[in-house]
XYZ file of C-alpha atoms in Angstrom:
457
model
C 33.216 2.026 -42.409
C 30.478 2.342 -39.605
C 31.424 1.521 -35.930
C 30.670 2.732 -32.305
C 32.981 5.303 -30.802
C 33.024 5.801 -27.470
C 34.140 9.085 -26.351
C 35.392 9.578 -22.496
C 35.582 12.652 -21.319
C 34.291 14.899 -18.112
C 33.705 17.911 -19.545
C 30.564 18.029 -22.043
C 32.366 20.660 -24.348
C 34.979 18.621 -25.470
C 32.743 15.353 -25.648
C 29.952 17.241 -28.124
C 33.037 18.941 -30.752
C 34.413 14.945 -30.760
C 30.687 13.798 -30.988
C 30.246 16.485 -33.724
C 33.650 15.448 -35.747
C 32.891 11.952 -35.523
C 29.316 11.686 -36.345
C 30.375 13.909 -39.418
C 32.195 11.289 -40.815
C 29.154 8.470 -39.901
C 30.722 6.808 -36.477
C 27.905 5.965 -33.917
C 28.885 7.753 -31.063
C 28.304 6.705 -27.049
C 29.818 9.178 -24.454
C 30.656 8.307 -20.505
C 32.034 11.322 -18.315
C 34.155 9.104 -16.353
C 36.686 6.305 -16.210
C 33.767 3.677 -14.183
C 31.196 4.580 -16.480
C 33.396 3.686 -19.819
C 34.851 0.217 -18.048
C 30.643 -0.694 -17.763
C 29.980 0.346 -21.449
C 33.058 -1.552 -22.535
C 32.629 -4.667 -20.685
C 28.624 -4.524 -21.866
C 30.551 -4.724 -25.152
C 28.599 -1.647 -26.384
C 31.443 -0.150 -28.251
C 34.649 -0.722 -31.233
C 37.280 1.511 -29.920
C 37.648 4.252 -27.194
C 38.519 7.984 -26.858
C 39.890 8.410 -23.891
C 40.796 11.987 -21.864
C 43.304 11.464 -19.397
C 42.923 14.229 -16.652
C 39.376 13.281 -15.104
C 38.701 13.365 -11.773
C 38.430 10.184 -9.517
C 39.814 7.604 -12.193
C 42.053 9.292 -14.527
C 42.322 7.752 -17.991
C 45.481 6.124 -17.288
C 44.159 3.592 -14.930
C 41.315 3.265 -16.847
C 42.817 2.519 -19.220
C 45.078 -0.151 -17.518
C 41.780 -1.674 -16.418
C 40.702 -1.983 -19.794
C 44.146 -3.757 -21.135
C 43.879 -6.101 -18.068
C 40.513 -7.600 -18.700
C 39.993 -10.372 -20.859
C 36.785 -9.478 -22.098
C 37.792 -5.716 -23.207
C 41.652 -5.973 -24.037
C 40.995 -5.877 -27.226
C 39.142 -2.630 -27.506
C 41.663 -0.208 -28.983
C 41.854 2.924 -27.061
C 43.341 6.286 -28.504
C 43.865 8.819 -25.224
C 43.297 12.444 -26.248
C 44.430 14.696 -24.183
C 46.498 18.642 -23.765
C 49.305 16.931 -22.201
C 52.340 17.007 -25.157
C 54.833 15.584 -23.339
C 56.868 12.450 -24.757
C 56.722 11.176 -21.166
C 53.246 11.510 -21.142
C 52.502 9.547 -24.331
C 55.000 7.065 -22.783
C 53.042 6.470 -19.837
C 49.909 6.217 -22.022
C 51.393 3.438 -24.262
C 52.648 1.304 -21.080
C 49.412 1.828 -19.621
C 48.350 -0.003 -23.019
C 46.691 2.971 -25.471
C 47.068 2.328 -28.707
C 47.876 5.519 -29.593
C 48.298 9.387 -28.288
C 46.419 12.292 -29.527
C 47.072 15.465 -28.191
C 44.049 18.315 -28.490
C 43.819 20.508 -30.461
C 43.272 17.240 -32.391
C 43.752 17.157 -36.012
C 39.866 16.335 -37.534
C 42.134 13.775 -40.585
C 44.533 12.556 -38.089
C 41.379 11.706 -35.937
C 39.981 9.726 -38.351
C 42.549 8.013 -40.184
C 43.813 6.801 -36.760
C 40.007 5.846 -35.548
C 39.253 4.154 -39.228
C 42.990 2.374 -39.238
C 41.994 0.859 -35.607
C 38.309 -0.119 -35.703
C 39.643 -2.124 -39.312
C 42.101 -4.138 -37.314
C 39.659 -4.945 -34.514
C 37.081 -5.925 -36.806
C 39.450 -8.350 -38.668
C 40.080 -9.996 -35.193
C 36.354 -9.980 -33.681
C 35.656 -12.920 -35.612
C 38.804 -14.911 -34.160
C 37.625 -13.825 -30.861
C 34.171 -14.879 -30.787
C 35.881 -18.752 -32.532
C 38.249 -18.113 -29.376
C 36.052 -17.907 -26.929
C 33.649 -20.701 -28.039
C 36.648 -23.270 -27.903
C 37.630 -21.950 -24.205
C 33.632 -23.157 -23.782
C 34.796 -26.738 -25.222
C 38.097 -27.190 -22.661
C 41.056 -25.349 -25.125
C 43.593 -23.236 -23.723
C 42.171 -19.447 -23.117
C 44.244 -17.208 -25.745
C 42.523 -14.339 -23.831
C 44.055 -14.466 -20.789
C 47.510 -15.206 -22.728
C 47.385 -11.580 -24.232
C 46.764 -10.158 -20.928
C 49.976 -11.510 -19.523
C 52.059 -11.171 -23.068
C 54.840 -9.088 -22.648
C 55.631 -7.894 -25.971
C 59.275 -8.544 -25.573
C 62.024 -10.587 -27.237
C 60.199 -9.794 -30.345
C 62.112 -10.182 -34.113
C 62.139 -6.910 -35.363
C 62.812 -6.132 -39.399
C 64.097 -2.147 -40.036
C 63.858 -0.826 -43.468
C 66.184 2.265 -43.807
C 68.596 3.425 -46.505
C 70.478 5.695 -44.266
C 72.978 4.021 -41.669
C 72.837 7.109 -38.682
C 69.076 6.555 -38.604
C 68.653 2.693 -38.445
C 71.656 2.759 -36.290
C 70.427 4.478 -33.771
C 66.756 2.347 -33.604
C 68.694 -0.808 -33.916
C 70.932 0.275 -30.546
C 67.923 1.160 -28.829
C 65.907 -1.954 -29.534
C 68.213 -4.507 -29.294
C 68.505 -4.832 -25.540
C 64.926 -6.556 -25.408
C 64.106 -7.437 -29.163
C 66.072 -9.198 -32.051
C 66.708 -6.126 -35.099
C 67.900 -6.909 -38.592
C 68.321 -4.059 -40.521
C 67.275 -3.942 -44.400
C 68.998 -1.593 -46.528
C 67.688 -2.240 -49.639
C 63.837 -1.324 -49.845
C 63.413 -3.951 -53.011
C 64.343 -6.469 -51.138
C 62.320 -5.658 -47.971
C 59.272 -7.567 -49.193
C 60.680 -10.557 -49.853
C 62.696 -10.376 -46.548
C 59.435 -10.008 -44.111
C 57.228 -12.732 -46.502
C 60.165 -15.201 -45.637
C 61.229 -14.134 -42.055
C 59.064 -15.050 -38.995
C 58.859 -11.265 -37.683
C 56.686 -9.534 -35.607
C 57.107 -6.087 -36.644
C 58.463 -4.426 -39.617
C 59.415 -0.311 -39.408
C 59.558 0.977 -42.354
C 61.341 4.662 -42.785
C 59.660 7.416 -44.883
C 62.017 8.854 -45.587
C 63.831 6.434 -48.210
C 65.609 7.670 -51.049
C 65.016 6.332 -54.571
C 62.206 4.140 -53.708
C 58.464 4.801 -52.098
C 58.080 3.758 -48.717
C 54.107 3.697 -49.215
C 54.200 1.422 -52.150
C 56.376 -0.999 -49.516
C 53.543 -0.409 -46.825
C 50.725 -0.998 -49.514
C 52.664 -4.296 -50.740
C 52.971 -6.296 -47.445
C 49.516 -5.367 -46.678
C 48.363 -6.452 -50.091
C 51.016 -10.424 -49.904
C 49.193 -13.069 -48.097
C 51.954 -14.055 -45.745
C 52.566 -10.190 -44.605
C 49.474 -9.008 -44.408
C 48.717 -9.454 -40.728
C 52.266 -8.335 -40.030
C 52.477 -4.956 -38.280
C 53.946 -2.214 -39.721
C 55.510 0.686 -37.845
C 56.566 3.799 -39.811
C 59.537 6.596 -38.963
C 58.273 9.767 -40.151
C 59.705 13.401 -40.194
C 57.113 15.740 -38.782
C 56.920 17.854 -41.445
C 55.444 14.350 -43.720
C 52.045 14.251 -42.139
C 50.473 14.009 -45.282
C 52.043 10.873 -46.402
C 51.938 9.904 -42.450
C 48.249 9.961 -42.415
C 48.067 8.474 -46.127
C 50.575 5.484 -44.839
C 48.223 4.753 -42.118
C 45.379 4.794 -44.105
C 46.848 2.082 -46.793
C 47.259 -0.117 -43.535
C 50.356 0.714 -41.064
C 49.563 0.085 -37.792
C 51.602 2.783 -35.930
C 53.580 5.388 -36.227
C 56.907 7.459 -34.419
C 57.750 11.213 -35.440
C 61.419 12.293 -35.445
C 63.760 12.959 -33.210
C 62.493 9.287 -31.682
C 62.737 9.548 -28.104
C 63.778 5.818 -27.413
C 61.020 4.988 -24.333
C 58.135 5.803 -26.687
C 59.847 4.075 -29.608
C 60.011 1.016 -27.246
C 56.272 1.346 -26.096
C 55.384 1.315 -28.859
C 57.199 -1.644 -30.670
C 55.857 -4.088 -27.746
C 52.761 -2.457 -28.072
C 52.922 -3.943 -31.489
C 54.300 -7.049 -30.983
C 51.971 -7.877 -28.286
C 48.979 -7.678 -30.693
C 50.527 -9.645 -33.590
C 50.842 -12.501 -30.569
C 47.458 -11.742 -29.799
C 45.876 -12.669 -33.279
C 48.493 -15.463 -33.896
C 47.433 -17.225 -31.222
C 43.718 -16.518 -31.939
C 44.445 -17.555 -35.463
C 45.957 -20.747 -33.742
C 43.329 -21.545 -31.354
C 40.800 -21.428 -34.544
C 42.725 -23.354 -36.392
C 43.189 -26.063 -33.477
C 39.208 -25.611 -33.049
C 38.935 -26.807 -36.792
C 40.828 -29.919 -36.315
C 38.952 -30.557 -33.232
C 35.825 -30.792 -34.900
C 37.106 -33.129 -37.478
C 39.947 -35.153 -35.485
C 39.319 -38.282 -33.152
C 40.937 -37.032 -29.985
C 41.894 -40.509 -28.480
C 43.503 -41.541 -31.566
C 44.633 -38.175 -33.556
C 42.745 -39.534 -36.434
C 39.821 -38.071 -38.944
C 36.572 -38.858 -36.881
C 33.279 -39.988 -38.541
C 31.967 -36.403 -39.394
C 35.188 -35.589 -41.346
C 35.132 -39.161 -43.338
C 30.818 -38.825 -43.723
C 31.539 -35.247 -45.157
C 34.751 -36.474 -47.597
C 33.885 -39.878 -48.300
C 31.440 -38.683 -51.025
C 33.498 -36.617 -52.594
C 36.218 -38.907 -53.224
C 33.636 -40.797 -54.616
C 32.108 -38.875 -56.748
C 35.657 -37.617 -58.328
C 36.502 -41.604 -58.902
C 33.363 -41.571 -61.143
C 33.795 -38.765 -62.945
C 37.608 -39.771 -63.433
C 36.199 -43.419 -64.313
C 38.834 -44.237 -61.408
C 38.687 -47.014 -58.909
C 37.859 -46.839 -55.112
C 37.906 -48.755 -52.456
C 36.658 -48.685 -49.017
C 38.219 -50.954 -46.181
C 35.626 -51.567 -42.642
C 38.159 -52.636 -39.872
C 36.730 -53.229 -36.159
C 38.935 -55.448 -33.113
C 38.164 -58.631 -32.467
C 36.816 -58.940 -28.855
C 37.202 -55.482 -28.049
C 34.980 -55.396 -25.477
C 36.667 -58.305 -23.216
C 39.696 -56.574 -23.161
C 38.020 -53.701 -21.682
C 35.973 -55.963 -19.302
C 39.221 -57.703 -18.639
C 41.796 -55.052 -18.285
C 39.891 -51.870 -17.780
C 39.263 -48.625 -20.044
C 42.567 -47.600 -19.691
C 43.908 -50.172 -21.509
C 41.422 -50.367 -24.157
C 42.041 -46.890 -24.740
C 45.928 -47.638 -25.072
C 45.106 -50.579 -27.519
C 43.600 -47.871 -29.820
C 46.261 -45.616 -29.782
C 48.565 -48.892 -30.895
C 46.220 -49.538 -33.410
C 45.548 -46.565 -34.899
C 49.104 -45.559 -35.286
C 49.551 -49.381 -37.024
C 47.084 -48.521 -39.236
C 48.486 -45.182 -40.522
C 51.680 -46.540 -40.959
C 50.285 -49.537 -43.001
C 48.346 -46.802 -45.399
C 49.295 -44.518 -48.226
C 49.432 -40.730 -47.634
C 46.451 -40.294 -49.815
C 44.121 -42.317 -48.308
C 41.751 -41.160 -45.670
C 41.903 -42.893 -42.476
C 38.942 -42.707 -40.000
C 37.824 -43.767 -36.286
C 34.005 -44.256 -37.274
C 33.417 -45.099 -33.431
C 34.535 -47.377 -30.835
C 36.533 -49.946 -32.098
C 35.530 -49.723 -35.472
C 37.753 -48.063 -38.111
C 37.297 -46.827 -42.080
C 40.168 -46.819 -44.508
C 39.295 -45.000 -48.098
C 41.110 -45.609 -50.908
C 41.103 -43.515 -53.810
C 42.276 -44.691 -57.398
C 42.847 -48.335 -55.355
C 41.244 -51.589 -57.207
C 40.312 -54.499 -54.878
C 43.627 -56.435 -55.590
C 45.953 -53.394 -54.144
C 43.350 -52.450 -51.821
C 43.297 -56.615 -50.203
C 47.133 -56.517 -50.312
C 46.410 -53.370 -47.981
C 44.245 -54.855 -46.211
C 46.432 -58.181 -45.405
C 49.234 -56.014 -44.367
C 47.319 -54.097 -41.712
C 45.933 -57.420 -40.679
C 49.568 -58.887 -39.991
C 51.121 -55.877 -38.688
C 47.695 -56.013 -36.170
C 48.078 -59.794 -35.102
C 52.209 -59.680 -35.688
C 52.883 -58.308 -32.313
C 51.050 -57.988 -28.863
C 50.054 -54.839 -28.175
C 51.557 -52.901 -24.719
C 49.003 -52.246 -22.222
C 49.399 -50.579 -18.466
C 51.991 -48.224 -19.569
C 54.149 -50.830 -21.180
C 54.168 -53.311 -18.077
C 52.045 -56.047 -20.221
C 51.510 -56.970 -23.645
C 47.889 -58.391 -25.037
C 47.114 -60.560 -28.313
C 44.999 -58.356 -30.874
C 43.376 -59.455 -34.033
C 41.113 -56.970 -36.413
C 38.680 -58.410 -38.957
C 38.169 -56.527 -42.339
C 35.642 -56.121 -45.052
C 36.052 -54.269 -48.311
C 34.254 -53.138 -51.408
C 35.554 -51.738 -54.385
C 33.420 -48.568 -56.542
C 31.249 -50.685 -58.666
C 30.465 -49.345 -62.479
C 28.914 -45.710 -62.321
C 28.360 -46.142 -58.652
C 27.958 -42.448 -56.682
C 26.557 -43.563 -53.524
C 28.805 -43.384 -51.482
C 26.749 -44.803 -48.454
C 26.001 -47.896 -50.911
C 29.598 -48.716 -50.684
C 30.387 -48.343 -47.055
C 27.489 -50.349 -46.277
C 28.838 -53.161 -48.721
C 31.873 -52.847 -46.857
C 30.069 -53.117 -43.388
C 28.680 -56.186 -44.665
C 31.719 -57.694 -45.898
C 32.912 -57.132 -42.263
C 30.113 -58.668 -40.462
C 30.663 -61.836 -42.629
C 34.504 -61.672 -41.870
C 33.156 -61.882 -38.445
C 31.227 -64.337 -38.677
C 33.408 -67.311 -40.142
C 35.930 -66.778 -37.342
C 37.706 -62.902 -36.762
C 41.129 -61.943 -38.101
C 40.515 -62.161 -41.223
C 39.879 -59.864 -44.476
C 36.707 -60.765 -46.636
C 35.806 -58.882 -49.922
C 31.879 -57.874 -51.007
C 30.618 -60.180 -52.850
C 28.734 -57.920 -55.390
């Protein structure tokens, strides 16, 4: 895995022996000798993940780091601080100041890189959200960004696997003032727990008897709906090797024994804060998505999503030797109500309509705002006799009742004219048979609206 380190440090001696370590092992490295310099490089986005010494003059790496955390456009750098200070208060303050982990020098060269390599693979798995995220902030959607600045990594539902009661005992008591902890027991059973549970963290103990805790860590990050879950193991100190080997199948984090309970609890919102993080960038692409294919005036598929589906369907009711049919609605005098009532109102006469028309449709078929006041119904394995029976519904429930306008405080008279045409023979053009359809509707139109008219071919 290649990816640009950027080592922080004011004295040149201990920025060349990382420099040396880490270009050993194929990292492009960048060095700054202070705190300003690094916020530049990082907000130039000319790095993947930070090292970061914390005694420097000026800025020390604490509040650089805090700087870091608190910007949008670099929170999501990771940052490891390496530094002589051992003290678990020290590491404490480094995790609340928002490192994502705490080396202290001398530094371990495989404990360097596992902990680099496990990082830079979870940022690169959310760049790509990232980038989605910040083109739909571009397009008016809520800024997921500036929500993980301000997360707080609390209340979070917290899943401990451990066989022996002091142990789990203890972390549950100490988490449970500010998170929800259920305790699992039974490490067979720990998999299927987390895949159903909504959690955000799951600590797994190394130390469990009878089964192997790195085969659990390995199978949540190999499951679908566990494999963005964090994973924090409990490891005795003497167990680095299967520490470092844990972290290098995919666990996010890691505490030694004894636990001292403030970095325990750094270090669970630390984690809980970034599975937030890429949930909601996960949900802001996902909203994106539907954006792109939804109408947002009427919550329906918009023209681009039925161009792009339309001949597929139709294609598949060929090759199935299946019937289709294809239903062109558009309101009658649409435009006077407008002129008459204002935009407002013509906008709440499509909401009305379009939710008459879904309700008046099967869950299979694809319903469509083409534009305007013009609407497209597809109907897969639907013959023209269903399909008009279909078609006459919508067309009562349309005409059956007036339609509230200004909020409710007046009611209008709508009517919607319809034209349909059915998959003829081996037909695969798909724009053949909307534009029989169209026509079908234009002649609807023209021998007097509110009415449904089938191609005549």
């Amino acid at each position: 895995m290649t990816a640009r380190v950027l080592v922080v440090d004011d004295i040149l001696a201990n920025v060349k022996l990382l420099e040396a370590r880490l270009s050993a092992e194929y990292f492009d490295v960048v060095t700054a000798s202070s705190g300003p310099e690094a916020l530049s490089i990082c907000e130039r986005a000319q790095c993947d993940i930070v090292l970061l010494d914390v005694m420097m003059p000026g800025m020390d790496g604490f509040e650089t780091c805090r700087r870091l955390k608190a910007n949008p456009a670099t929170h999501h750098i990771p940052v490891i601080m390496v530094t002589a200070l051992d003290q678990p208060a020290d590491r404490v303050k480094g995790l609340e100041a928002g490192a994502d982990d705490f080396l202290t020098k001398p530094v371990n060269d495989f404990a360097l890189v596992t902990r680099v390599r496990s990082l830079v693979r979870l940022k690169m798995m959310q760049d790509e959200l990232r980038m989605r995220a910040v083109t739909s902030r571009e397009i008016g959607m809520r800024d997921p960004l500036l929500e993980a600045v301000a997360e707080s990594g609390l209340d979070g539902r917290i899943l401990v696997v451990d066989d022996r009661a002091s142990s789990h005992e203890r972390i549950a008591q100490a988490l449970r003032s500010h998170h929800k902890v259920e305790v699992e027991t039974r490490p067979q059973e720990a998999l299927f727990r987390a895949a159903e549970g909504d959690y955000d963290l799951v600590m797994v103990s190394l130390g469990l008897s009878d089964f192997d805790p790195l085969r659990l860590c390995s199978q949540l990050r190999t499951l679908d709906r566990t494999r963005g879950l964090p994973v924090l193991v409990v490891a005795e100190p003497e167990d680095e090797a299967r520490l470092l080997r844990s972290l290098d199948i995919g666990a996010n984090d890691y505490l030694l024994r004894p636990i001292d309970r403030n970095e325990m609890a750094a270090r669970v919102r630390t984690q809980v804060r970034k599975k937030r993080y890429t949930a909601r960038l996960r949900d802001n692409v996902q909203q994106s998505m539907e954006m792109a294919i939804t109408d947002g005036l009427t919550g329906l598929h918009n023209r681009r999503y039925m161009e792009s589906h339309l001949g597929t369907l139709v294609e598949q009711a060929s090759m199935r030797g299946k019937p289709l049919s294809v239903l062109v609605l558009d309101i009658d005098y649409f435009k006077a109500v407008n002129d008459t009532y204002g935009h407002d109102a013509g906008d709440e006469v499509l909401r009305e309509f379009a939710q008459r028309l879904r309700k008046s449709v099967r869950g299979i078929d694809l319903v469509c705002r083409l534009g305007g006041e013009e609407f497209v119904v597809i109907m897969p394995d639907t013959d023209a006799g269903v399909a008009s029976i279909v078609a006459e519904r919508i067309r009562n429930r349309v005409a059956g009742d007036p339609f509230p306008i200004n909020k409710g405080a007046r009611a209008i008279d709508v009517t919607v004219s319809i034209g349909m045409a059915q998959r003829q023979g081996s037909d695969v053009d798909a724009e053949v048979i909307l534009k029989r359809a169209d026509q079908a509707l234009y002649r609807a139109k023209r021998d007097g609206r509110n009415r449904v008219v089938l191609d005549a071919a």
